[in-house]
GROMACS .gro file of C-alpha atoms in nm:
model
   77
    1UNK     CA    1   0.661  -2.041   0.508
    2UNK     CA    2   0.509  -1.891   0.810
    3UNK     CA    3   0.176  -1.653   0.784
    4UNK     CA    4   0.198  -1.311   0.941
    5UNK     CA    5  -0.126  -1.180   1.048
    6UNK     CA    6  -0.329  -0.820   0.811
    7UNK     CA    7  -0.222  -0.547   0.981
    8UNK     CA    8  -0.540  -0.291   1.025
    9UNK     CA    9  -0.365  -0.027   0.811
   10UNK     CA   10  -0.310  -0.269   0.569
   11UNK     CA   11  -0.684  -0.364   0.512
   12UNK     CA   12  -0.797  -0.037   0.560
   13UNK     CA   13  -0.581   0.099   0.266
   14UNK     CA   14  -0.721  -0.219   0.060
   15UNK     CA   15  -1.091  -0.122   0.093
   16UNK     CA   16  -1.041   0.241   0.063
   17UNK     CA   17  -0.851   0.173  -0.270
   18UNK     CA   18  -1.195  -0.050  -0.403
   19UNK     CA   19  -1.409   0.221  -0.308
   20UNK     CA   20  -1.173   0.433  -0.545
   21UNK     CA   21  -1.137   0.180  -0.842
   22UNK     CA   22  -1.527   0.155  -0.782
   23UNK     CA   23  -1.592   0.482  -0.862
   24UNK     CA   24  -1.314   0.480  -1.120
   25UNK     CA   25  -1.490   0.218  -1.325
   26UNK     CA   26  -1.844   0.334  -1.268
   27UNK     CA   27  -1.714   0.743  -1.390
   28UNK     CA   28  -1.575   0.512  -1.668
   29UNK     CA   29  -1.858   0.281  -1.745
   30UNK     CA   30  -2.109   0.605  -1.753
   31UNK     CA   31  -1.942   0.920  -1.851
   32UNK     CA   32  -1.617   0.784  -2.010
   33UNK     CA   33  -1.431   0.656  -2.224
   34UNK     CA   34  -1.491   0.269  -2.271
   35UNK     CA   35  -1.190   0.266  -2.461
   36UNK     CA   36  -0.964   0.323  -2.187
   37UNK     CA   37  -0.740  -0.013  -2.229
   38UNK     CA   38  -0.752  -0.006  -2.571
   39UNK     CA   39  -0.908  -0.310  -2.786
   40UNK     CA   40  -0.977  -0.518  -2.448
   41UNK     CA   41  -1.352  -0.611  -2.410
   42UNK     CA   42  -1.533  -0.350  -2.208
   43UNK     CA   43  -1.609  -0.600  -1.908
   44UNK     CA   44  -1.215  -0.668  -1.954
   45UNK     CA   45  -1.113  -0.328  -1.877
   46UNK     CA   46  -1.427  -0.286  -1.576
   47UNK     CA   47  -1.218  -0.592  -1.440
   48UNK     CA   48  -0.937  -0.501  -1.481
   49UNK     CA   49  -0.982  -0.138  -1.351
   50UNK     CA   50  -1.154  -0.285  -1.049
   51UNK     CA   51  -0.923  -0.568  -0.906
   52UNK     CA   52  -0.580  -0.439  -1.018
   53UNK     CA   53  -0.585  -0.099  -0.771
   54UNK     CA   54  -0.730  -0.297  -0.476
   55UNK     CA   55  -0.419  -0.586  -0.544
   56UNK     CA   56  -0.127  -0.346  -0.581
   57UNK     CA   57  -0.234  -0.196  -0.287
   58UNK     CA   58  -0.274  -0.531  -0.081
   59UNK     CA   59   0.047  -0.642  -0.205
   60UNK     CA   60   0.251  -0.353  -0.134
   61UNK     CA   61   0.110  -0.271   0.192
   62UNK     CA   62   0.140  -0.635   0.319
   63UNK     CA   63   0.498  -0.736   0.196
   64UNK     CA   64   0.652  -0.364   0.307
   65UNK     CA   65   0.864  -0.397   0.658
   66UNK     CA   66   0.689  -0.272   0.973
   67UNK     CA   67   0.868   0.059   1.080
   68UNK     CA   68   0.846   0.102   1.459
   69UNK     CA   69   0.765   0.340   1.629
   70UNK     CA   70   0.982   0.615   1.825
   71UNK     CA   71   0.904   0.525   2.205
   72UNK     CA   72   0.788   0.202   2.140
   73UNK     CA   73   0.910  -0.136   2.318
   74UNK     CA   74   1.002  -0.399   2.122
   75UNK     CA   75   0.858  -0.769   2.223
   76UNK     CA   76   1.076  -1.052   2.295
   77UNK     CA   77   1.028  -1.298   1.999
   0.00000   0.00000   0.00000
């Protein structure tokens, strides 16, 4: 199964959606709700809250087709 390479966009979207389930779980930890999954553990749910945003959005970006661009050449494979 061949490797394609992390497109920028693709990273970039990943780290801005940490910085966001970051301050998600911090809000949470301090002036929240630590109920907010229900009966999981409390370091469960900072966990959870932390690495699932950050995944979906690695996952989605990086399996989604490329769409090219108007104007744009394509390269011979």
């Amino acid at each position: 199964m061949p490797t394609a390479p992390v497109e920028k966009k693709v990273s970039a979207a990943t780290l801005a959606s940490l910085a966001a389930a970051v301050a998600i779980t911090l809000l949470n930890a301090t002036l929240g709700d630590t109920e907010l999954l229900g009966t999981a553990p409390a370091w469960l749910q900072h966990l959870a809250t932390l690495i699932v945003p950050p995944l979906v959005t690695f996952l989605g970006g990086y399996t989604a087709q490329h769409t090219p661009r108007l104007g744009s050449r394509s390269l011979p494979e």
